[in-house]
Short mmCIF file of C-alpha atoms and ligand atoms in Angstrom, two decimals:
data_model
loop_
_atom_site.label_atom_id
_atom_site.label_comp_id
_atom_site.label_asym_id
_atom_site.label_seq_id
_atom_site.Cartn_x
_atom_site.Cartn_y
_atom_site.Cartn_z
CA MET Q 95 4.40 40.79 -88.98
CA ALA Q 96 5.46 39.32 -85.62
CA LYS Q 97 4.52 41.77 -83.21
CA ILE Q 98 7.04 41.21 -80.54
CA GLU Q 99 7.13 42.98 -76.76
CA THR Q 100 10.14 43.29 -74.74
CA MET Q 101 9.06 43.20 -70.91
CA LYS Q 102 10.82 45.38 -68.51
CA THR Q 103 12.65 41.77 -67.23
CA GLY Q 104 14.42 40.97 -70.44
CA VAL Q 105 11.31 38.92 -71.48
CA THR Q 106 10.07 38.98 -75.56
CA ILE Q 107 5.77 38.24 -75.85
CA GLU Q 108 6.07 37.37 -79.45
CA VAL Q 109 2.60 36.86 -81.58
CA ILE Q 110 3.47 35.35 -84.90
CA GLN Q 111 0.35 33.61 -86.80
CA GLY Q 112 0.73 30.24 -88.06
CA ASP Q 113 0.91 26.23 -87.92
CA ILE Q 114 2.75 25.93 -84.07
CA THR Q 115 4.28 22.45 -85.44
CA ALA Q 116 5.85 24.05 -87.85
CA LEU Q 117 7.79 25.78 -84.80
CA GLU Q 118 11.36 26.45 -83.28
CA ALA Q 119 11.39 26.46 -79.94
CA ASP Q 120 12.25 25.21 -76.50
CA GLY Q 121 8.66 24.22 -75.42
CA ILE Q 122 5.48 23.87 -77.71
CA VAL Q 123 1.85 23.91 -75.60
CA ASN Q 124 -0.24 20.86 -76.59
CA ALA Q 125 -4.61 22.19 -76.28
CA ALA Q 126 -5.25 18.26 -75.34
CA ASN Q 127 -8.56 16.90 -74.01
CA SER Q 128 -8.17 15.43 -70.32
CA GLY Q 129 -8.41 11.96 -71.38
CA LEU Q 130 -4.64 13.09 -73.42
CA GLN Q 131 -5.75 10.69 -77.04
CA GLY Q 132 -5.09 13.15 -78.95
CA GLY Q 133 -7.97 14.56 -80.73
CA GLY Q 134 -9.06 17.54 -83.67
CA GLY Q 135 -7.85 20.94 -84.16
CA VAL Q 136 -3.69 21.74 -82.75
CA ASP Q 137 -3.99 18.13 -81.03
CA GLY Q 138 -4.89 16.20 -84.25
CA ALA Q 139 -1.98 18.57 -85.65
CA ILE Q 140 0.61 17.45 -82.99
CA HIS Q 141 0.98 13.75 -82.93
CA ARG Q 142 0.42 14.36 -86.84
CA ALA Q 143 3.47 15.88 -87.43
CA ALA Q 144 5.33 14.44 -83.33
CA GLY Q 145 4.30 10.76 -84.56
CA PRO Q 146 2.91 7.81 -83.07
CA GLY Q 147 6.04 7.53 -79.83
CA LEU Q 148 3.60 10.46 -78.23
CA LEU Q 149 0.60 9.04 -78.07
CA ALA Q 150 2.06 6.00 -76.88
CA GLU Q 151 3.57 8.62 -74.26
CA CYS Q 152 0.67 10.25 -73.50
CA ARG Q 153 -1.76 7.18 -73.61
CA ALA Q 154 1.08 5.83 -70.85
CA ILE Q 155 1.25 9.89 -67.95
CA ALA Q 156 -3.02 8.68 -68.36
CA ALA Q 157 -2.71 5.42 -67.38
CA ARG Q 158 -0.67 6.56 -63.89
CA GLN Q 159 -2.81 9.68 -62.91
CA GLY Q 160 -5.54 9.10 -64.28
CA PRO Q 161 -7.75 11.63 -66.92
CA CYS Q 162 -5.82 15.46 -66.86
CA PRO Q 163 -8.48 18.10 -65.51
CA ALA Q 164 -9.35 21.21 -67.66
CA GLY Q 165 -6.41 24.12 -65.88
CA GLU Q 166 -4.17 21.74 -65.43
CA ALA Q 167 -0.61 21.02 -67.90
CA VAL Q 168 1.59 17.46 -68.24
CA VAL Q 169 4.36 17.44 -70.11
CA SER Q 170 6.12 14.75 -72.69
CA ALA Q 171 9.04 14.14 -74.84
CA GLY Q 172 8.57 16.61 -78.43
CA TYR Q 173 8.93 13.36 -80.89
CA ASN Q 174 9.69 14.34 -84.68
CA LEU Q 175 7.99 18.12 -83.47
CA ARG Q 176 11.59 20.75 -83.32
CA CYS Q 177 11.24 21.11 -79.76
CA LYS Q 178 12.86 19.64 -76.60
CA LYS Q 179 9.65 18.89 -75.08
CA ILE Q 180 5.59 19.88 -75.46
CA ILE Q 181 3.32 20.84 -72.14
CA HIS Q 182 -0.07 19.16 -72.89
CA THR Q 183 -3.31 21.59 -71.46
CA VAL Q 184 -5.99 20.94 -71.27
CA GLY Q 185 -8.40 23.88 -71.30
CA PRO Q 186 -11.92 24.48 -69.82
CA VAL Q 187 -15.11 23.80 -72.85
CA TRP Q 188 -17.02 26.88 -72.55
CA ARG Q 189 -20.09 27.25 -71.30
CA GLY Q 190 -21.47 30.25 -71.28
CA GLY Q 191 -19.16 31.69 -68.86
CA GLY Q 192 -20.53 30.80 -65.14
CA SER Q 193 -18.97 27.56 -64.89
CA GLY Q 194 -15.13 28.59 -63.56
CA GLU Q 195 -13.89 28.50 -67.51
CA ALA Q 196 -11.88 32.00 -66.87
CA GLY Q 197 -10.09 30.48 -64.04
CA ARG Q 198 -9.62 27.64 -65.86
CA LEU Q 199 -7.63 28.64 -68.55
CA GLY Q 200 -5.86 31.39 -66.84
CA SER Q 201 -4.30 28.26 -65.11
CA CYS Q 202 -3.53 26.45 -67.89
CA TYR Q 203 -1.97 29.79 -69.15
CA ARG Q 204 0.11 29.78 -65.30
CA LYS Q 205 0.88 26.32 -65.74
CA SER Q 206 1.96 24.91 -68.69
CA LEU Q 207 5.07 28.38 -67.33
CA LEU Q 208 5.56 26.96 -64.59
CA LEU Q 209 6.07 23.16 -66.07
CA ALA Q 210 8.09 24.79 -68.95
CA HIS Q 211 10.70 26.28 -66.32
CA GLN Q 212 10.14 23.52 -64.30
CA GLU Q 213 11.78 21.37 -66.79
CA GLY Q 214 14.80 24.15 -67.54
CA LEU Q 215 13.36 25.14 -70.49
CA GLU Q 216 13.63 29.11 -71.67
CA SER Q 217 11.38 29.17 -74.84
CA LEU Q 218 7.10 29.12 -74.54
CA ALA Q 219 4.83 28.30 -77.59
CA PHE Q 220 1.50 28.84 -77.24
CA PRO Q 221 -2.06 28.29 -79.31
CA ASN Q 222 -4.76 29.95 -78.57
CA ILE Q 223 -6.16 27.11 -76.10
CA SER Q 224 -10.22 26.65 -75.70
CA THR Q 225 -10.92 29.50 -78.41
CA GLY Q 226 -11.47 26.34 -80.94
CA VAL Q 227 -13.71 22.97 -80.57
CA TYR Q 228 -13.81 24.31 -77.06
CA GLY Q 229 -16.29 27.80 -78.03
CA TYR Q 230 -14.66 30.03 -75.72
CA PRO Q 231 -14.92 33.92 -77.25
CA LYS Q 232 -11.91 34.73 -78.52
CA LYS Q 233 -11.23 37.94 -77.07
CA PRO Q 234 -11.68 37.36 -73.25
CA ALA Q 235 -9.79 33.55 -74.31
CA ALA Q 236 -6.82 36.76 -75.38
CA GLU Q 237 -6.78 39.29 -72.52
CA ILE Q 238 -6.56 36.16 -70.03
CA ALA Q 239 -3.97 34.38 -72.06
CA VAL Q 240 -1.67 37.54 -72.26
CA GLN Q 241 -2.37 38.57 -68.26
CA ALA Q 242 -1.98 34.85 -67.64
CA VAL Q 243 1.58 34.89 -68.68
CA LYS Q 244 2.34 37.69 -67.73
CA ALA Q 245 1.43 37.53 -64.24
CA ALA Q 246 3.17 34.16 -63.93
CA LEU Q 247 6.93 35.26 -65.72
CA PRO Q 248 8.60 36.13 -62.47
CA GLU Q 249 7.45 32.38 -61.04
CA ALA Q 250 9.10 31.03 -63.83
CA PRO Q 251 12.44 32.73 -64.16
CA GLY Q 252 13.71 30.42 -66.76
CA ILE Q 253 11.81 31.10 -69.62
CA THR Q 254 13.17 34.49 -71.64
CA ARG Q 255 10.48 33.80 -74.90
CA VAL Q 256 7.24 32.61 -75.31
CA LEU Q 257 5.36 32.84 -78.33
CA PHE Q 258 1.31 32.61 -78.86
CA VAL Q 259 1.08 31.27 -82.23
CA CYS Q 260 -2.14 32.48 -83.95
CA PHE Q 261 -4.03 30.51 -86.81
CA ASP Q 262 -6.94 32.09 -87.33
CA ALA Q 263 -6.16 36.52 -88.50
CA GLU Q 264 -9.02 37.04 -85.37
CA ASN Q 265 -7.26 36.10 -83.17
CA TYR Q 266 -3.71 37.37 -84.09
CA ARG Q 267 -5.33 40.57 -84.33
CA LEU Q 268 -6.48 40.70 -81.51
CA TYR Q 269 -3.08 39.42 -79.33
CA GLN Q 270 -1.28 41.94 -81.19
CA SER Q 271 -3.78 44.62 -79.97
CA LEU Q 272 -3.18 43.23 -76.76
CA LEU Q 273 0.14 43.49 -76.27
CA GLU Q 274 0.54 47.07 -78.14
CA SER Q 275 -1.50 48.80 -75.33
CA PRO Q 276 0.85 49.14 -71.81
P1 LIG H 1634 -9.62 23.34 -78.10
O1 LIG H 1634 -10.52 21.79 -77.69
O2 LIG H 1634 -8.93 23.68 -77.28
O3 LIG H 1634 -10.64 24.46 -78.65
P2 LIG H 1634 -8.78 23.53 -80.88
O4 LIG H 1634 -7.44 23.05 -81.87
O5 LIG H 1634 -10.26 22.92 -81.54
O6 LIG H 1634 -8.76 23.80 -79.27
O7 LIG H 1634 -8.73 24.85 -80.90
C1 LIG H 1634 -7.56 25.79 -79.82
C2 LIG H 1634 -6.84 26.82 -81.61
O8 LIG H 1634 -6.05 26.18 -82.35
C3 LIG H 1634 -8.07 27.45 -81.88
O9 LIG H 1634 -7.27 29.34 -81.89
C4 LIG H 1634 -7.30 26.95 -83.80
O10 LIG H 1634 -7.77 27.58 -84.58
C5 LIG H 1634 -6.15 26.95 -83.49
N1 LIG H 1634 -5.13 25.53 -83.66
C6 LIG H 1634 -5.92 25.11 -84.64
N2 LIG H 1634 -4.28 24.70 -85.47
C7 LIG H 1634 -3.40 24.48 -85.32
C8 LIG H 1634 -1.89 24.37 -85.45
N3 LIG H 1634 -1.57 23.69 -86.60
N4 LIG H 1634 -0.82 25.52 -85.02
C9 LIG H 1634 -1.92 26.09 -84.58
N5 LIG H 1634 -3.29 26.30 -83.85
C10 LIG H 1634 -3.89 25.73 -84.16
#
């Protein structure tokens, strides 16, 4: 069952468990690496489902502007996914918490949301950035995700629906309980 919270502003925030590549939304966020070369985890799944055009575009972006730093976001077309655009953001690698990880993780959510708004998207689906291979502890990562999205929404008024797509049960439970508390 999806947990749905409707904010005072009319924006809905939903938590679902599943595969983000199967989702229908205007925009899907990818937890990319700085080279934008595709990889494992959700990045690999998105590239496989989108098709080879995505890697070609990502390589062109990286060739044009260099590596994408952690906390930043870039946009590509959606190719074979059921979305208009893919927002590629680079999460921080967890190094114990004293290396600016929290700020960079919050920035991933904030910049992705602002970029989606600039692109004219109305709905945006996020995976649980950095909580796989990059090792960010799931609870603080979920707290940062929810807080950063709520804080950035007033600056992205075109966005009316945000989805947190949790792959594993632990993240799903964490997000559900975070959105239950005021
Ligand atoms: P990172 O390198 O940012 O940690 P990962 O892809 O390793 O990226 O993991 C990020 C999160 O994405 C993890 O919580 C992982 O379980 C989840 N994930 C992996 N595959 C998918 C998928 N197909 N759809 C949604 N989430 C996924």
